[in-house]
Short mmCIF file of C-alpha atoms in Angstrom, two decimals:
data_model
loop_
_atom_site.label_atom_id
_atom_site.label_comp_id
_atom_site.label_asym_id
_atom_site.label_seq_id
_atom_site.Cartn_x
_atom_site.Cartn_y
_atom_site.Cartn_z
CA MET A 91 -10.87 -20.29 6.99
CA SER A 92 -7.88 -18.04 7.67
CA LEU A 93 -4.48 -18.24 5.97
CA THR A 94 -3.00 -21.73 6.12
CA HIS A 95 0.60 -20.98 5.01
CA LYS A 96 3.09 -18.26 5.81
CA ILE A 97 3.86 -16.14 2.75
CA ASP A 98 6.77 -13.86 1.85
CA PHE A 99 6.92 -11.76 -1.28
CA ALA A 100 9.05 -9.21 -3.11
CA VAL A 101 8.34 -6.76 -5.94
CA ILE A 102 10.90 -5.30 -8.37
CA PHE A 103 9.88 -2.26 -10.41
CA SER A 104 11.40 0.40 -12.63
CA VAL A 105 10.99 4.17 -12.59
CA LYS A 106 11.79 6.28 -15.65
CA ASN A 107 11.30 10.06 -15.78
CA ALA A 108 8.78 10.03 -12.93
CA ASN A 109 8.38 11.06 -9.30
CA PRO A 110 7.45 7.79 -7.58
CA ASN A 111 6.81 9.33 -4.16
CA GLY A 112 7.24 13.05 -3.51
CA ASP A 113 8.25 14.36 -0.09
CA PRO A 114 5.88 17.22 0.94
CA LEU A 115 8.45 18.44 3.48
CA ASN A 116 11.07 18.83 0.75
CA GLY A 117 9.26 20.66 -2.03
CA ASN A 118 7.77 17.38 -3.33
CA MET A 119 11.23 16.14 -4.33
CA PRO A 120 11.42 12.35 -4.86
CA ARG A 121 12.22 10.71 -1.56
CA THR A 122 15.84 9.68 -1.11
CA THR A 123 18.08 8.55 1.73
CA PHE A 124 21.19 10.49 2.79
CA GLU A 125 23.18 8.25 0.44
CA GLY A 126 21.01 9.22 -2.54
CA ILE A 127 19.13 5.92 -2.66
CA GLY A 128 15.59 6.39 -3.95
CA GLU A 129 12.77 5.54 -1.55
CA VAL A 130 9.03 4.91 -1.78
CA SER A 131 7.22 4.76 1.56
CA ASP A 132 5.19 1.76 2.63
CA VAL A 133 2.18 4.08 3.03
CA CYS A 134 2.46 5.06 -0.64
CA LEU A 135 2.66 1.40 -1.70
CA LYS A 136 -0.40 0.49 0.38
CA ARG A 137 -2.29 3.38 -1.21
CA LYS A 138 -1.60 1.95 -4.65
CA ILE A 139 -2.66 -1.52 -3.53
CA ARG A 140 -5.90 -0.09 -2.17
CA ASP A 141 -6.55 1.79 -5.44
CA ARG A 142 -6.07 -1.38 -7.50
CA LEU A 143 -8.39 -3.26 -5.12
CA ILE A 144 -11.07 -0.60 -5.56
CA GLU A 145 -10.74 -0.85 -9.34
CA ALA A 146 -11.17 -4.62 -9.02
CA GLY A 147 -14.41 -4.13 -7.06
CA VAL A 148 -12.99 -5.25 -3.70
CA PRO A 149 -14.46 -3.35 -0.68
CA VAL A 150 -11.87 -1.01 0.84
CA PHE A 151 -12.17 1.20 3.93
CA VAL A 152 -9.44 3.81 3.28
CA GLN A 153 -10.46 5.27 -0.08
CA SER A 154 -8.74 8.23 -1.75
CA SER A 155 -11.00 11.09 -2.83
CA ASP A 156 -10.53 10.43 -6.55
CA LYS A 157 -11.21 6.69 -6.14
CA CYS A 158 -14.15 6.92 -3.74
CA VAL A 159 -16.94 4.53 -4.70
CA ASP A 160 -19.53 5.43 -2.06
CA ASP A 161 -21.16 8.61 -0.76
CA CYS A 162 -19.04 8.83 2.40
CA LYS A 163 -16.86 11.93 2.55
CA THR A 164 -14.68 10.84 5.48
CA LEU A 165 -13.47 7.66 7.15
CA LYS A 166 -15.62 8.56 10.14
CA ASP A 167 -18.72 8.66 7.92
CA ARG A 168 -17.86 5.29 6.40
CA ALA A 169 -17.20 3.65 9.75
CA GLU A 170 -20.37 5.03 11.35
CA LYS A 171 -22.48 4.07 8.36
CA VAL A 172 -21.32 0.45 8.32
CA LEU A 173 -20.38 -0.20 11.94
CA ASP A 174 -22.93 2.19 13.48
CA LEU A 175 -20.41 3.15 16.15
CA ASN A 176 -22.65 5.47 18.15
CA LYS A 177 -25.68 3.18 18.32
CA ALA A 178 -24.40 -0.36 18.03
CA LYS A 179 -24.46 -2.43 21.20
CA LEU A 180 -21.74 -4.73 19.92
CA SER A 181 -18.56 -5.37 21.86
CA SER A 182 -15.18 -4.16 20.59
CA GLN A 183 -14.40 -7.71 19.46
CA GLU A 184 -17.66 -7.91 17.51
CA LEU A 185 -17.09 -4.50 15.91
CA SER A 186 -13.56 -5.52 14.98
CA ALA A 187 -14.81 -8.75 13.40
CA LYS A 188 -17.46 -6.84 11.44
CA ALA A 189 -14.90 -4.32 10.14
CA CYS A 190 -12.54 -7.11 9.07
CA ALA A 191 -15.33 -9.00 7.35
CA THR A 192 -16.46 -5.86 5.50
CA TRP A 193 -13.21 -4.34 4.22
CA TYR A 194 -10.23 -6.08 2.64
CA ASP A 195 -7.66 -3.47 3.69
CA VAL A 196 -8.75 -3.65 7.34
CA ARG A 197 -8.23 -7.40 7.59
CA ALA A 198 -4.99 -7.10 5.56
CA PHE A 199 -3.23 -4.01 6.94
CA GLY A 200 -5.17 -3.38 10.14
CA GLN A 201 -6.84 -0.14 11.23
CA VAL A 202 -7.48 2.00 14.27
CA PHE A 203 -11.06 3.14 14.89
CA ALA A 204 -11.18 5.83 17.56
CA TYR A 205 -14.26 8.04 17.65
CA LYS A 206 -16.00 10.05 20.34
CA SER A 207 -19.59 9.19 21.08
CA THR A 208 -22.16 11.87 20.20
CA ALA A 209 -25.10 10.16 21.87
CA LYS A 210 -26.89 12.16 24.55
CA GLY A 211 -26.66 10.93 28.12
CA THR A 212 -23.35 9.19 27.57
CA LYS A 213 -21.81 7.94 30.77
CA SER A 214 -18.31 9.06 31.75
CA ASP A 215 -16.93 5.55 31.22
CA ASP A 216 -18.63 5.18 27.81
CA LYS A 217 -17.54 8.28 25.89
CA GLY A 218 -16.71 6.55 22.63
CA VAL A 219 -15.15 3.56 20.96
CA SER A 220 -11.52 2.77 20.26
CA ILE A 221 -10.67 -0.35 18.29
CA GLY A 222 -7.15 -1.29 17.26
CA ILE A 223 -6.76 -3.99 14.62
CA ARG A 224 -3.34 -5.37 13.75
CA GLY A 225 -3.18 -6.70 10.19
CA PRO A 226 -1.20 -9.73 8.97
CA VAL A 227 0.20 -8.09 5.80
CA SER A 228 3.38 -6.10 6.40
CA ILE A 229 5.10 -4.16 3.62
CA HIS A 230 8.58 -2.61 3.69
CA PRO A 231 9.41 0.71 2.01
CA ALA A 232 10.88 0.34 -1.48
CA PHE A 233 14.49 1.36 -2.12
CA SER A 234 16.41 1.74 -5.36
CA VAL A 235 19.30 -0.62 -6.10
CA GLU A 236 21.66 2.27 -6.80
CA SER A 237 21.61 6.00 -6.07
CA VAL A 238 19.23 7.88 -8.35
CA ASN A 239 19.71 11.05 -10.35
CA ILE A 240 17.00 13.66 -9.82
CA SER A 241 16.22 16.25 -12.49
CA SER A 242 14.38 19.46 -11.65
CA LEU A 243 12.77 21.88 -14.07
CA GLN A 244 11.00 25.15 -13.61
CA ILE A 245 7.39 25.38 -14.74
CA THR A 246 4.64 27.98 -14.81
CA LYS A 247 1.31 27.38 -13.12
CA SER A 248 -2.04 28.97 -13.87
CA VAL A 249 -4.91 28.57 -11.42
CA SER A 250 -8.38 30.07 -11.08
CA ASN A 251 -8.76 31.84 -7.76
CA GLU A 252 -11.99 33.79 -8.13
CA GLY A 253 -15.22 32.59 -6.57
CA ASP A 254 -16.85 31.29 -9.75
CA GLY A 255 -13.59 30.26 -11.39
CA SER A 256 -14.13 32.62 -14.31
CA LYS A 257 -11.04 34.73 -13.65
CA LYS A 258 -7.50 33.46 -13.73
CA SER A 259 -4.67 34.55 -11.50
CA SER A 260 -1.32 35.56 -12.86
CA ASP A 261 0.96 32.72 -13.86
CA THR A 262 3.31 31.71 -11.07
CA MET A 263 6.61 29.87 -11.18
CA GLY A 264 7.01 26.40 -9.75
CA MET A 265 9.30 23.39 -9.77
CA LYS A 266 8.79 19.85 -11.00
CA HIS A 267 11.11 16.98 -10.05
CA ARG A 268 11.66 13.50 -11.42
CA VAL A 269 13.87 10.44 -11.09
CA ASP A 270 15.64 9.93 -14.42
CA TYR A 271 15.86 6.17 -14.01
CA GLY A 272 15.97 3.66 -11.18
CA ILE A 273 15.31 0.04 -10.27
CA TYR A 274 13.47 -0.29 -6.96
CA SER A 275 12.37 -3.26 -4.88
CA PHE A 276 10.41 -3.94 -1.72
CA CYS A 277 9.56 -6.99 0.36
CA GLY A 278 6.58 -8.03 2.42
CA ALA A 279 5.15 -10.90 4.41
CA ILE A 280 1.81 -12.33 5.53
CA SER A 281 1.52 -13.78 9.04
CA PRO A 282 -0.93 -16.67 9.52
CA GLN A 283 -1.02 -15.98 13.27
CA LEU A 284 -2.38 -12.45 12.73
CA ALA A 285 -4.50 -13.63 9.81
CA SER A 286 -6.38 -15.92 12.19
CA ILE A 287 -7.45 -12.82 14.15
CA THR A 288 -8.62 -10.69 11.21
CA GLY A 289 -9.91 -13.53 9.03
CA PHE A 290 -7.43 -12.92 6.19
CA SER A 291 -7.75 -16.05 4.04
CA ASP A 292 -5.90 -17.96 1.33
CA GLN A 293 -8.30 -16.38 -1.16
CA ASP A 294 -7.35 -12.91 0.13
CA ALA A 295 -3.68 -13.79 -0.38
CA GLU A 296 -4.42 -14.77 -3.98
CA ILE A 297 -6.12 -11.41 -4.51
CA LEU A 298 -2.98 -9.62 -3.29
CA LYS A 299 -0.79 -11.80 -5.52
CA GLY A 300 -2.94 -10.81 -8.49
CA ILE A 301 -2.78 -7.11 -7.61
CA LEU A 302 1.01 -6.75 -7.17
CA PRO A 303 2.03 -7.34 -10.83
CA LYS A 304 -0.20 -4.44 -11.97
CA LEU A 305 0.53 -2.13 -9.05
CA PHE A 306 1.03 0.96 -11.22
CA GLU A 307 -1.61 0.35 -13.88
CA GLY A 308 -4.14 3.20 -13.89
CA ASP A 309 -1.94 5.23 -11.54
CA ALA A 310 -0.95 7.92 -14.05
CA SER A 311 -0.59 11.56 -13.02
CA SER A 312 1.45 14.59 -14.03
CA ALA A 313 4.24 13.36 -11.77
CA ARG A 314 3.95 9.76 -13.00
CA PRO A 315 3.01 9.61 -16.71
CA GLU A 316 1.42 6.39 -17.90
CA GLY A 317 4.11 3.76 -18.44
CA SER A 318 6.81 5.57 -16.47
CA MET A 319 6.57 3.06 -13.62
CA GLN A 320 6.42 -0.66 -14.27
CA VAL A 321 6.45 -3.80 -12.15
CA LEU A 322 9.10 -6.09 -13.59
CA HIS A 323 8.91 -9.15 -11.34
CA VAL A 324 6.98 -10.43 -8.34
CA ILE A 325 8.59 -13.19 -6.27
CA TRP A 326 6.11 -15.13 -4.12
CA TRP A 327 7.31 -17.60 -1.48
CA LYS A 328 4.59 -19.86 -0.02
CA HIS A 329 5.87 -21.81 2.96
CA HIS A 330 4.69 -25.34 3.76
CA ASN A 331 3.14 -24.44 7.11
CA LYS A 332 1.95 -21.55 9.26
CA SER A 333 5.22 -21.02 11.11
CA GLY A 334 7.30 -21.02 7.94
CA GLN A 335 10.40 -23.02 7.01
CA TYR A 336 12.59 -19.90 7.24
CA SER A 337 12.32 -16.49 8.85
CA SER A 338 11.23 -13.59 6.65
CA ALA A 339 14.67 -12.04 7.10
CA VAL A 340 16.36 -15.12 5.61
CA VAL A 341 13.88 -15.28 2.74
CA HIS A 342 14.16 -11.60 1.85
CA LYS A 343 17.97 -11.69 2.02
CA SER A 344 18.00 -14.58 -0.45
CA LEU A 345 17.01 -12.07 -3.15
CA THR A 346 19.63 -9.93 -4.89
CA VAL A 347 18.38 -7.31 -7.34
CA ASN A 348 20.66 -6.08 -10.12
CA PRO A 349 20.78 -2.51 -11.51
CA ASP A 350 19.31 -3.71 -14.85
CA GLY A 351 16.19 -5.12 -13.16
CA SER A 352 17.26 -8.77 -13.23
CA PHE A 353 17.67 -10.70 -9.99
CA LYS A 354 19.31 -13.70 -8.37
CA LEU A 355 17.87 -16.00 -5.73
CA LYS A 356 19.85 -17.98 -3.21
CA ASP A 357 18.52 -21.52 -3.03
CA LEU A 358 16.48 -22.24 0.10
CA GLU A 359 16.02 -25.98 0.51
CA GLY A 360 12.36 -26.96 0.43
CA LEU A 361 11.10 -23.47 -0.44
CA GLN A 362 10.53 -22.86 -4.14
CA PRO A 363 9.33 -19.34 -5.08
CA GLU A 364 6.81 -18.54 -7.77
CA ILE A 365 8.03 -15.92 -10.25
CA ILE A 366 5.36 -13.67 -11.73
CA GLU A 367 6.19 -11.23 -14.51
CA GLY A 368 4.82 -7.70 -14.22
CA PHE A 369 2.46 -5.96 -16.61
#
């Protein structure tokens, strides 16, 4: 059974001496708005959700190279292996249903499958398959409560560039950037109407609720040392019906996040949120 109640949620997290989301078009500087407000893209947040799902043993379609748990090297390989795009005689609706049933992130966030057929003797009107799936889980980018201070330091880099890796190139200079400190938050929602199409269920919603408090656990890197990013609070609003007692805009605006990581909630009659502390 698909989702039976509309759900809104919000996540508040801290960043200390870390680069939460580097911008490749700006020398990997932490993303900021023109006003200096720190930003983490929704794509980055979904990547972290997918990584935590993989670690929990939940099947995921879009896997990062360092978290890959099968022998598929590309998304195309994974789709063709499971959906058998070039040979299957299933309709687009049947292929979509199979993809949603197989992978959590497809039925949650949606996915576009668009591949050219490689079968010989393909007719002009049957050159491939294109499937667009719209997911019920929407996630906003995260923004800091106040403008953030970014520190940059110069570093030296040593890399092996010979064929067998036995010889090292000369050290080169580089830059490393970090946010000194910031409190960030983002909101999201789950639509029962779209969940009925992808098969996203109440159990799937509970999986997401369990993932969000530990969003940054096991996510350490040189740019984000272990413990430098921490989820402080997760606010989970479960409406009484599929249409929801309030719009998502009203629910999200009822939350005010303070610069110290605390928050205030405006009372919404008949809608009591669940507060979950982060890890």
